[in-house]
Amino acid sequence: MKRFELNYYLDGLKAQNNVALAKAITLVESKRKEDQIIANELLDRIVESRLSSVRIGITGTPGVGKSSFIEGFGNNLIEQGKKVAVLAIDPSSQKTGGSILGDKTRMEYLSRNPHAFIRPSASGNALGGVNNRTREAVLLCEAAGYDVIIVETVGVGQSETLVNNMVDFFLLMIQPGSGDDLQGIKKGIMEMAHGIVINKSDGDQAKLAKQSKKDLLSAMHLFAASDTGWSTKVELCSALEKSGFDSVWQMIQSFTEEMTSNGLFDQNRTNQNVSWFEERVQLGILMELTGKSKLNTLQSELKLKVQQNKMSVTKATTQMLKVIKQQLA
Ligand code: GDP
């Protein structure tokens, strides 16, 4: 990758240039030391560029219609004068057949719009995606003038929690289904969601979708009330017929208005920043330590002893921690 001076990125973002934005994201994703130095400086310089944006997380199983929805919804917002960035996290591209990264035809129309920016960011690593740079990408998009940031993920694994921790509004997309289908949706994710959108509410499925909405709403009565005072809303939509986009946007706006007036909007972002910092520091410490070959060897030896029942877990842990302490001293 060709590396530019810091000012190239700063000026490019300020000028809302999509090419510079893409290059800036590549820069922060780079693992090379020289790139990281400029990336850190760049991120530090844009930290002040506060713009009123809304960060929306979207999750749902493959095939539910996320990309069709984002394509239509995104274009709808652009028509209203917004700028829409879409960042996709693919937690396990091999497992899902690369449904986010691989499919080039996704959001074809939106991707050609100069007021849109679409970028997949792979995070298929063992650490549950904590090492990915999506948070940085969100900040860069905002610095480039994007005021609606959509972070999309496939509903598998831990990616929902990861995304929920970096957005303001978390949206779960489902399709019309029987009561049994709805029971299959993980309760934790439903509780996490600020809004549930039942897509494909069209044609033969329109009636079933209405019934699903009723079922969902009554099931959700059993959930513990959120401490933000917001109760999860359910909206119907058809990405195919381009209907329901306005009510989804209305729902998101009501949420941001309510959270802004009670101070929780900013507080949530601050909390997210603090836990982001803590997460990265912990990860850094872990990587520093596991990078030491002496510790790795010891860990393998102790692990084997535990496996073979030759040593108690307590003793193995104590021995391991003793050596870690020596390393840190
Ligand atoms: P994703 O994997 O969640 O991104 O889903 P896609 O957007 O790729 O959609 C999966 C399939 O569902 C495609 O064949 C779409 O044409 C279809 N689809 C998406 N939205 C709708 C909708 O609102 N109604 C109907 N009937 N089909 C839809």
PDB file of C-alpha atoms in Angstrom, residues 16-255:
ATOM      1  CA  GLN A  16     -15.378  14.450   2.250  1.00  0.00           C
ATOM      2  CA  ASN A  17     -13.426  12.532  -0.323  1.00  0.00           C
ATOM      3  CA  ASN A  18     -14.416   8.846  -0.459  1.00  0.00           C
ATOM      4  CA  VAL A  19     -11.093   7.737  -1.933  1.00  0.00           C
ATOM      5  CA  ALA A  20      -9.186   9.342   0.919  1.00  0.00           C
ATOM      6  CA  LEU A  21     -11.644   7.806   3.390  1.00  0.00           C
ATOM      7  CA  ALA A  22     -11.077   4.329   1.970  1.00  0.00           C
ATOM      8  CA  LYS A  23      -7.321   4.847   2.137  1.00  0.00           C
ATOM      9  CA  ALA A  24      -7.577   6.112   5.717  1.00  0.00           C
ATOM     10  CA  ILE A  25      -9.445   2.960   6.753  1.00  0.00           C
ATOM     11  CA  THR A  26      -6.823   0.801   5.058  1.00  0.00           C
ATOM     12  CA  LEU A  27      -4.182   2.751   6.955  1.00  0.00           C
ATOM     13  CA  VAL A  28      -5.764   2.106  10.366  1.00  0.00           C
ATOM     14  CA  GLU A  29      -6.217  -1.558   9.499  1.00  0.00           C
ATOM     15  CA  SER A  30      -2.564  -1.912   8.589  1.00  0.00           C
ATOM     16  CA  LYS A  31      -0.365  -3.878  10.960  1.00  0.00           C
ATOM     17  CA  ARG A  32       2.821  -2.145   9.824  1.00  0.00           C
ATOM     18  CA  LYS A  33       4.517   0.023  12.423  1.00  0.00           C
ATOM     19  CA  GLU A  34       5.048   2.969  10.044  1.00  0.00           C
ATOM     20  CA  ASP A  35       1.369   2.956   9.096  1.00  0.00           C
ATOM     21  CA  GLN A  36       0.289   2.709  12.698  1.00  0.00           C
ATOM     22  CA  ILE A  37       2.228   5.824  13.637  1.00  0.00           C
ATOM     23  CA  ILE A  38       0.364   7.916  11.046  1.00  0.00           C
ATOM     24  CA  ALA A  39      -2.914   6.161  11.844  1.00  0.00           C
ATOM     25  CA  ASN A  40      -2.628   6.991  15.536  1.00  0.00           C
ATOM     26  CA  GLU A  41      -1.881  10.604  14.757  1.00  0.00           C
ATOM     27  CA  LEU A  42      -4.797  10.766  12.329  1.00  0.00           C
ATOM     28  CA  LEU A  43      -7.259   9.267  14.818  1.00  0.00           C
ATOM     29  CA  ASP A  44      -6.050  11.630  17.478  1.00  0.00           C
ATOM     30  CA  ARG A  45      -6.538  14.616  15.209  1.00  0.00           C
ATOM     31  CA  ILE A  46     -10.113  13.718  14.264  1.00  0.00           C
ATOM     32  CA  VAL A  47     -11.253  12.965  17.783  1.00  0.00           C
ATOM     33  CA  GLU A  48     -12.537  16.513  18.110  1.00  0.00           C
ATOM     34  CA  SER A  49     -14.504  16.521  14.868  1.00  0.00           C
ATOM     35  CA  ARG A  50     -17.814  15.895  16.541  1.00  0.00           C
ATOM     36  CA  LEU A  51     -20.661  15.670  14.139  1.00  0.00           C
ATOM     37  CA  SER A  52     -24.185  14.727  14.974  1.00  0.00           C
ATOM     38  CA  SER A  53     -24.333  11.216  13.640  1.00  0.00           C
ATOM     39  CA  VAL A  54     -26.334   8.141  14.366  1.00  0.00           C
ATOM     40  CA  ARG A  55     -24.662   4.741  14.462  1.00  0.00           C
ATOM     41  CA  ILE A  56     -27.019   1.903  13.669  1.00  0.00           C
ATOM     42  CA  GLY A  57     -26.149  -1.782  14.115  1.00  0.00           C
ATOM     43  CA  ILE A  58     -28.045  -4.278  11.990  1.00  0.00           C
ATOM     44  CA  THR A  59     -27.994  -8.010  12.559  1.00  0.00           C
ATOM     45  CA  GLY A  60     -29.973 -10.932  11.204  1.00  0.00           C
ATOM     46  CA  THR A  61     -29.420 -14.378   9.782  1.00  0.00           C
ATOM     47  CA  PRO A  62     -28.148 -14.633   6.189  1.00  0.00           C
ATOM     48  CA  GLY A  63     -31.012 -14.363   3.714  1.00  0.00           C
ATOM     49  CA  VAL A  64     -33.287 -12.303   5.945  1.00  0.00           C
ATOM     50  CA  GLY A  65     -32.803  -9.318   3.638  1.00  0.00           C
ATOM     51  CA  LYS A  66     -30.224  -7.127   5.358  1.00  0.00           C
ATOM     52  CA  SER A  67     -28.452  -5.989   2.223  1.00  0.00           C
ATOM     53  CA  SER A  68     -31.699  -5.419   0.332  1.00  0.00           C
ATOM     54  CA  PHE A  69     -32.948  -3.383   3.267  1.00  0.00           C
ATOM     55  CA  ILE A  70     -29.761  -1.335   3.629  1.00  0.00           C
ATOM     56  CA  GLU A  71     -29.768  -0.653  -0.101  1.00  0.00           C
ATOM     57  CA  GLY A  72     -33.328   0.694  -0.049  1.00  0.00           C
ATOM     58  CA  PHE A  73     -33.197   2.330   3.358  1.00  0.00           C
ATOM     59  CA  GLY A  74     -29.842   3.936   2.594  1.00  0.00           C
ATOM     60  CA  ASN A  75     -31.033   5.403  -0.680  1.00  0.00           C
ATOM     61  CA  ASN A  76     -34.141   6.673   1.055  1.00  0.00           C
ATOM     62  CA  LEU A  77     -32.027   8.522   3.623  1.00  0.00           C
ATOM     63  CA  ILE A  78     -29.749   9.938   0.942  1.00  0.00           C
ATOM     64  CA  GLU A  79     -32.837  11.346  -0.802  1.00  0.00           C
ATOM     65  CA  GLN A  80     -33.538  13.148   2.470  1.00  0.00           C
ATOM     66  CA  GLY A  81     -30.093  14.733   2.355  1.00  0.00           C
ATOM     67  CA  LYS A  82     -28.177  12.304   4.549  1.00  0.00           C
ATOM     68  CA  LYS A  83     -24.837  10.670   3.874  1.00  0.00           C
ATOM     69  CA  VAL A  84     -24.822   6.949   4.586  1.00  0.00           C
ATOM     70  CA  ALA A  85     -21.831   4.760   5.384  1.00  0.00           C
ATOM     71  CA  VAL A  86     -22.150   0.990   5.629  1.00  0.00           C
ATOM     72  CA  LEU A  87     -19.494  -1.015   7.425  1.00  0.00           C
ATOM     73  CA  ALA A  88     -19.850  -4.759   7.487  1.00  0.00           C
ATOM     74  CA  ILE A  89     -18.357  -7.093  10.041  1.00  0.00           C
ATOM     75  CA  ASP A  90     -18.067 -10.643   8.913  1.00  0.00           C
ATOM     76  CA  PRO A  91     -17.184 -12.655  11.981  1.00  0.00           C
ATOM     77  CA  SER A  92     -16.626 -15.931  10.198  1.00  0.00           C
ATOM     78  CA  SER A  93     -16.579 -15.511   6.474  1.00  0.00           C
ATOM     79  CA  GLN A  94     -15.689 -19.137   5.933  1.00  0.00           C
ATOM     80  CA  LYS A  95     -18.664 -20.374   7.974  1.00  0.00           C
ATOM     81  CA  THR A  96     -21.237 -18.230   6.220  1.00  0.00           C
ATOM     82  CA  GLY A  97     -19.738 -18.715   2.783  1.00  0.00           C
ATOM     83  CA  GLY A  98     -18.518 -15.139   2.764  1.00  0.00           C
ATOM     84  CA  SER A  99     -21.991 -13.708   2.642  1.00  0.00           C
ATOM     85  CA  ILE A 100     -20.811 -10.194   3.369  1.00  0.00           C
ATOM     86  CA  LEU A 101     -17.364  -9.991   1.883  1.00  0.00           C
ATOM     87  CA  GLY A 102     -17.706 -12.246  -1.081  1.00  0.00           C
ATOM     88  CA  ASP A 103     -20.895 -11.113  -2.717  1.00  0.00           C
ATOM     89  CA  LYS A 104     -20.080  -8.260  -5.051  1.00  0.00           C
ATOM     90  CA  THR A 105     -23.635  -7.637  -6.154  1.00  0.00           C
ATOM     91  CA  ARG A 106     -24.730  -6.564  -2.695  1.00  0.00           C
ATOM     92  CA  MET A 107     -26.017  -2.996  -2.508  1.00  0.00           C
ATOM     93  CA  GLU A 108     -25.006  -2.327  -6.063  1.00  0.00           C
ATOM     94  CA  TYR A 109     -27.115   0.771  -6.467  1.00  0.00           C
ATOM     95  CA  LEU A 110     -26.141   2.284  -3.132  1.00  0.00           C
ATOM     96  CA  SER A 111     -22.468   1.598  -3.720  1.00  0.00           C
ATOM     97  CA  ARG A 112     -22.560   3.773  -6.841  1.00  0.00           C
ATOM     98  CA  ASN A 113     -24.051   6.738  -4.990  1.00  0.00           C
ATOM     99  CA  PRO A 114     -21.455   9.414  -4.120  1.00  0.00           C
ATOM    100  CA  HIS A 115     -23.261  10.085  -0.832  1.00  0.00           C
ATOM    101  CA  ALA A 116     -22.780   6.484   0.235  1.00  0.00           C
ATOM    102  CA  PHE A 117     -19.702   4.621   1.382  1.00  0.00           C
ATOM    103  CA  ILE A 118     -19.633   0.838   1.699  1.00  0.00           C
ATOM    104  CA  ARG A 119     -16.824  -1.090   3.264  1.00  0.00           C
ATOM    105  CA  PRO A 120     -16.533  -4.626   4.549  1.00  0.00           C
ATOM    106  CA  SER A 121     -14.119  -5.171   7.390  1.00  0.00           C
ATOM    107  CA  ALA A 122     -13.013  -8.682   8.062  1.00  0.00           C
ATOM    108  CA  SER A 123     -12.710  -9.683  11.661  1.00  0.00           C
ATOM    109  CA  GLY A 124     -12.538 -13.430  11.469  1.00  0.00           C
ATOM    110  CA  ASN A 125     -10.046 -13.942  14.229  1.00  0.00           C
ATOM    111  CA  ALA A 126     -10.004 -16.094  17.309  1.00  0.00           C
ATOM    112  CA  LEU A 127     -10.496 -13.193  19.664  1.00  0.00           C
ATOM    113  CA  GLY A 128     -14.125 -12.679  18.796  1.00  0.00           C
ATOM    114  CA  GLY A 129     -13.388  -9.773  16.526  1.00  0.00           C
ATOM    115  CA  VAL A 130     -12.014  -7.470  19.222  1.00  0.00           C
ATOM    116  CA  ASN A 131      -8.979  -6.928  17.100  1.00  0.00           C
ATOM    117  CA  ASN A 132     -10.888  -5.465  14.227  1.00  0.00           C
ATOM    118  CA  ARG A 133     -10.803  -1.809  13.333  1.00  0.00           C
ATOM    119  CA  THR A 134     -14.492  -1.125  12.774  1.00  0.00           C
ATOM    120  CA  ARG A 135     -14.655   1.412  15.591  1.00  0.00           C
ATOM    121  CA  GLU A 136     -11.879   3.413  13.997  1.00  0.00           C
ATOM    122  CA  ALA A 137     -13.636   3.126  10.644  1.00  0.00           C
ATOM    123  CA  VAL A 138     -16.808   4.587  12.192  1.00  0.00           C
ATOM    124  CA  LEU A 139     -14.855   7.615  13.422  1.00  0.00           C
ATOM    125  CA  LEU A 140     -13.190   8.099  10.054  1.00  0.00           C
ATOM    126  CA  CYS A 141     -16.552   7.962   8.268  1.00  0.00           C
ATOM    127  CA  GLU A 142     -17.912  10.585  10.622  1.00  0.00           C
ATOM    128  CA  ALA A 143     -14.893  12.787  10.036  1.00  0.00           C
ATOM    129  CA  ALA A 144     -15.644  12.475   6.314  1.00  0.00           C
ATOM    130  CA  GLY A 145     -19.126  13.880   6.860  1.00  0.00           C
ATOM    131  CA  TYR A 146     -21.185  10.696   7.089  1.00  0.00           C
ATOM    132  CA  ASP A 147     -24.079  11.208   9.448  1.00  0.00           C
ATOM    133  CA  VAL A 148     -25.728   7.785   9.283  1.00  0.00           C
ATOM    134  CA  ILE A 149     -23.341   4.916   9.964  1.00  0.00           C
ATOM    135  CA  ILE A 150     -24.694   1.417   9.543  1.00  0.00           C
ATOM    136  CA  VAL A 151     -22.670  -1.441  11.008  1.00  0.00           C
ATOM    137  CA  GLU A 152     -23.933  -4.705   9.628  1.00  0.00           C
ATOM    138  CA  THR A 153     -23.213  -8.167  10.911  1.00  0.00           C
ATOM    139  CA  VAL A 154     -24.410 -11.683  10.280  1.00  0.00           C
ATOM    140  CA  GLY A 155     -26.293 -13.016  13.262  1.00  0.00           C
ATOM    141  CA  VAL A 156     -23.856 -15.646  14.344  1.00  0.00           C
ATOM    142  CA  GLY A 157     -21.481 -15.955  17.273  1.00  0.00           C
ATOM    143  CA  GLN A 158     -20.531 -13.015  19.395  1.00  0.00           C
ATOM    144  CA  SER A 159     -20.652 -10.415  16.697  1.00  0.00           C
ATOM    145  CA  GLU A 160     -23.966  -9.000  17.938  1.00  0.00           C
ATOM    146  CA  THR A 161     -22.467  -8.001  21.274  1.00  0.00           C
ATOM    147  CA  LEU A 162     -19.449  -6.602  19.505  1.00  0.00           C
ATOM    148  CA  VAL A 163     -21.636  -4.466  17.253  1.00  0.00           C
ATOM    149  CA  ASN A 164     -23.987  -3.469  20.041  1.00  0.00           C
ATOM    150  CA  ASN A 165     -20.994  -2.056  21.891  1.00  0.00           C
ATOM    151  CA  MET A 166     -20.148   0.313  19.066  1.00  0.00           C
ATOM    152  CA  VAL A 167     -23.530   1.660  17.974  1.00  0.00           C
ATOM    153  CA  ASP A 168     -26.298   3.885  19.331  1.00  0.00           C
ATOM    154  CA  PHE A 169     -29.211   1.874  17.994  1.00  0.00           C
ATOM    155  CA  PHE A 170     -29.234  -1.880  17.555  1.00  0.00           C
ATOM    156  CA  LEU A 171     -31.648  -3.355  15.066  1.00  0.00           C
ATOM    157  CA  LEU A 172     -32.527  -7.012  14.694  1.00  0.00           C
ATOM    158  CA  MET A 173     -33.964  -8.058  11.365  1.00  0.00           C
ATOM    159  CA  ILE A 174     -36.167 -11.135  11.124  1.00  0.00           C
ATOM    160  CA  GLN A 175     -38.645 -12.514   8.611  1.00  0.00           C
ATOM    161  CA  PRO A 176     -42.296 -13.405   9.117  1.00  0.00           C
ATOM    162  CA  GLY A 177     -42.622 -16.726  10.859  1.00  0.00           C
ATOM    163  CA  SER A 178     -44.704 -18.940  13.013  1.00  0.00           C
ATOM    164  CA  GLY A 179     -44.523 -18.802  16.817  1.00  0.00           C
ATOM    165  CA  ASP A 180     -42.031 -21.664  16.692  1.00  0.00           C
ATOM    166  CA  ASP A 181     -39.720 -19.778  14.363  1.00  0.00           C
ATOM    167  CA  LEU A 182     -39.830 -16.764  16.640  1.00  0.00           C
ATOM    168  CA  GLN A 183     -38.880 -18.872  19.634  1.00  0.00           C
ATOM    169  CA  GLY A 184     -35.713 -19.820  17.782  1.00  0.00           C
ATOM    170  CA  ILE A 185     -34.427 -16.243  17.986  1.00  0.00           C
ATOM    171  CA  LYS A 186     -32.004 -15.943  20.839  1.00  0.00           C
ATOM    172  CA  LYS A 187     -33.634 -14.127  23.735  1.00  0.00           C
ATOM    173  CA  GLY A 188     -30.425 -12.269  24.552  1.00  0.00           C
ATOM    174  CA  ILE A 189     -30.356 -10.680  21.114  1.00  0.00           C
ATOM    175  CA  MET A 190     -34.003  -9.708  21.290  1.00  0.00           C
ATOM    176  CA  GLU A 191     -33.365  -8.052  24.621  1.00  0.00           C
ATOM    177  CA  MET A 192     -30.354  -6.271  23.244  1.00  0.00           C
ATOM    178  CA  ALA A 193     -32.267  -4.909  20.257  1.00  0.00           C
ATOM    179  CA  HIS A 194     -33.767  -1.418  20.376  1.00  0.00           C
ATOM    180  CA  GLY A 195     -35.849  -2.261  17.365  1.00  0.00           C
ATOM    181  CA  ILE A 196     -36.950  -5.413  15.570  1.00  0.00           C
ATOM    182  CA  VAL A 197     -37.782  -5.148  11.891  1.00  0.00           C
ATOM    183  CA  ILE A 198     -39.841  -7.872  10.273  1.00  0.00           C
ATOM    184  CA  ASN A 199     -38.720  -7.741   6.648  1.00  0.00           C
ATOM    185  CA  LYS A 200     -40.459  -9.436   3.703  1.00  0.00           C
ATOM    186  CA  SER A 201     -43.828  -8.166   4.921  1.00  0.00           C
ATOM    187  CA  ASP A 202     -45.232  -8.418   1.421  1.00  0.00           C
ATOM    188  CA  GLY A 203     -47.297 -10.703  -0.827  1.00  0.00           C
ATOM    189  CA  ASP A 204     -48.355 -13.952   0.769  1.00  0.00           C
ATOM    190  CA  GLN A 205     -46.299 -13.207   3.837  1.00  0.00           C
ATOM    191  CA  ALA A 206     -47.945  -9.876   4.713  1.00  0.00           C
ATOM    192  CA  LYS A 207     -50.576 -11.457   6.930  1.00  0.00           C
ATOM    193  CA  LEU A 208     -48.110 -13.705   8.686  1.00  0.00           C
ATOM    194  CA  ALA A 209     -45.866 -10.693   9.295  1.00  0.00           C
ATOM    195  CA  LYS A 210     -48.663  -8.859  11.107  1.00  0.00           C
ATOM    196  CA  GLN A 211     -49.284 -11.922  13.260  1.00  0.00           C
ATOM    197  CA  SER A 212     -45.539 -12.214  13.969  1.00  0.00           C
ATOM    198  CA  LYS A 213     -45.526  -8.632  15.164  1.00  0.00           C
ATOM    199  CA  LYS A 214     -48.355  -9.342  17.600  1.00  0.00           C
ATOM    200  CA  ASP A 215     -46.651 -12.510  18.847  1.00  0.00           C
ATOM    201  CA  LEU A 216     -43.368 -10.709  19.313  1.00  0.00           C
ATOM    202  CA  LEU A 217     -44.893  -7.838  21.197  1.00  0.00           C
ATOM    203  CA  SER A 218     -46.679 -10.149  23.587  1.00  0.00           C
ATOM    204  CA  ALA A 219     -43.554 -12.285  24.079  1.00  0.00           C
ATOM    205  CA  MET A 220     -41.551  -9.164  24.847  1.00  0.00           C
ATOM    206  CA  HIS A 221     -43.835  -8.260  27.717  1.00  0.00           C
ATOM    207  CA  LEU A 222     -42.017 -10.917  29.649  1.00  0.00           C
ATOM    208  CA  PHE A 223     -38.646  -9.227  29.209  1.00  0.00           C
ATOM    209  CA  ALA A 224     -37.115  -7.144  31.939  1.00  0.00           C
ATOM    210  CA  ALA A 225     -37.602  -3.425  31.272  1.00  0.00           C
ATOM    211  CA  SER A 226     -34.507  -1.715  29.895  1.00  0.00           C
ATOM    212  CA  ASP A 227     -32.842   0.705  32.292  1.00  0.00           C
ATOM    213  CA  THR A 228     -32.801   3.367  29.582  1.00  0.00           C
ATOM    214  CA  GLY A 229     -36.596   3.545  29.708  1.00  0.00           C
ATOM    215  CA  TRP A 230     -36.812   2.570  26.039  1.00  0.00           C
ATOM    216  CA  SER A 231     -39.005  -0.381  25.160  1.00  0.00           C
ATOM    217  CA  THR A 232     -38.138  -2.364  22.045  1.00  0.00           C
ATOM    218  CA  LYS A 233     -40.271  -1.444  19.053  1.00  0.00           C
ATOM    219  CA  VAL A 234     -41.342  -3.775  16.251  1.00  0.00           C
ATOM    220  CA  GLU A 235     -41.800  -2.484  12.693  1.00  0.00           C
ATOM    221  CA  LEU A 236     -42.900  -4.186   9.488  1.00  0.00           C
ATOM    222  CA  CYS A 237     -41.040  -3.580   6.268  1.00  0.00           C
ATOM    223  CA  SER A 238     -40.566  -4.843   2.761  1.00  0.00           C
ATOM    224  CA  ALA A 239     -37.200  -4.153   1.222  1.00  0.00           C
ATOM    225  CA  LEU A 240     -38.592  -5.565  -2.020  1.00  0.00           C
ATOM    226  CA  GLU A 241     -41.539  -3.177  -2.196  1.00  0.00           C
ATOM    227  CA  LYS A 242     -39.564  -0.396  -0.512  1.00  0.00           C
ATOM    228  CA  SER A 243     -42.205   0.021   2.162  1.00  0.00           C
ATOM    229  CA  GLY A 244     -41.739   0.652   5.859  1.00  0.00           C
ATOM    230  CA  PHE A 245     -38.430   2.550   5.562  1.00  0.00           C
ATOM    231  CA  ASP A 246     -39.989   5.710   6.940  1.00  0.00           C
ATOM    232  CA  SER A 247     -41.368   4.008  10.046  1.00  0.00           C
ATOM    233  CA  VAL A 248     -38.003   2.376  10.708  1.00  0.00           C
ATOM    234  CA  TRP A 249     -36.285   5.761  10.447  1.00  0.00           C
ATOM    235  CA  GLN A 250     -38.994   7.312  12.618  1.00  0.00           C
ATOM    236  CA  MET A 251     -38.350   4.648  15.258  1.00  0.00           C
ATOM    237  CA  ILE A 252     -34.606   5.389  15.223  1.00  0.00           C
ATOM    238  CA  GLN A 253     -35.220   9.115  15.441  1.00  0.00           C
ATOM    239  CA  SER A 254     -37.614   8.742  18.388  1.00  0.00           C
ATOM    240  CA  PHE A 255     -34.944   6.712  20.121  1.00  0.00           C
TER     241      PHE A 255
END
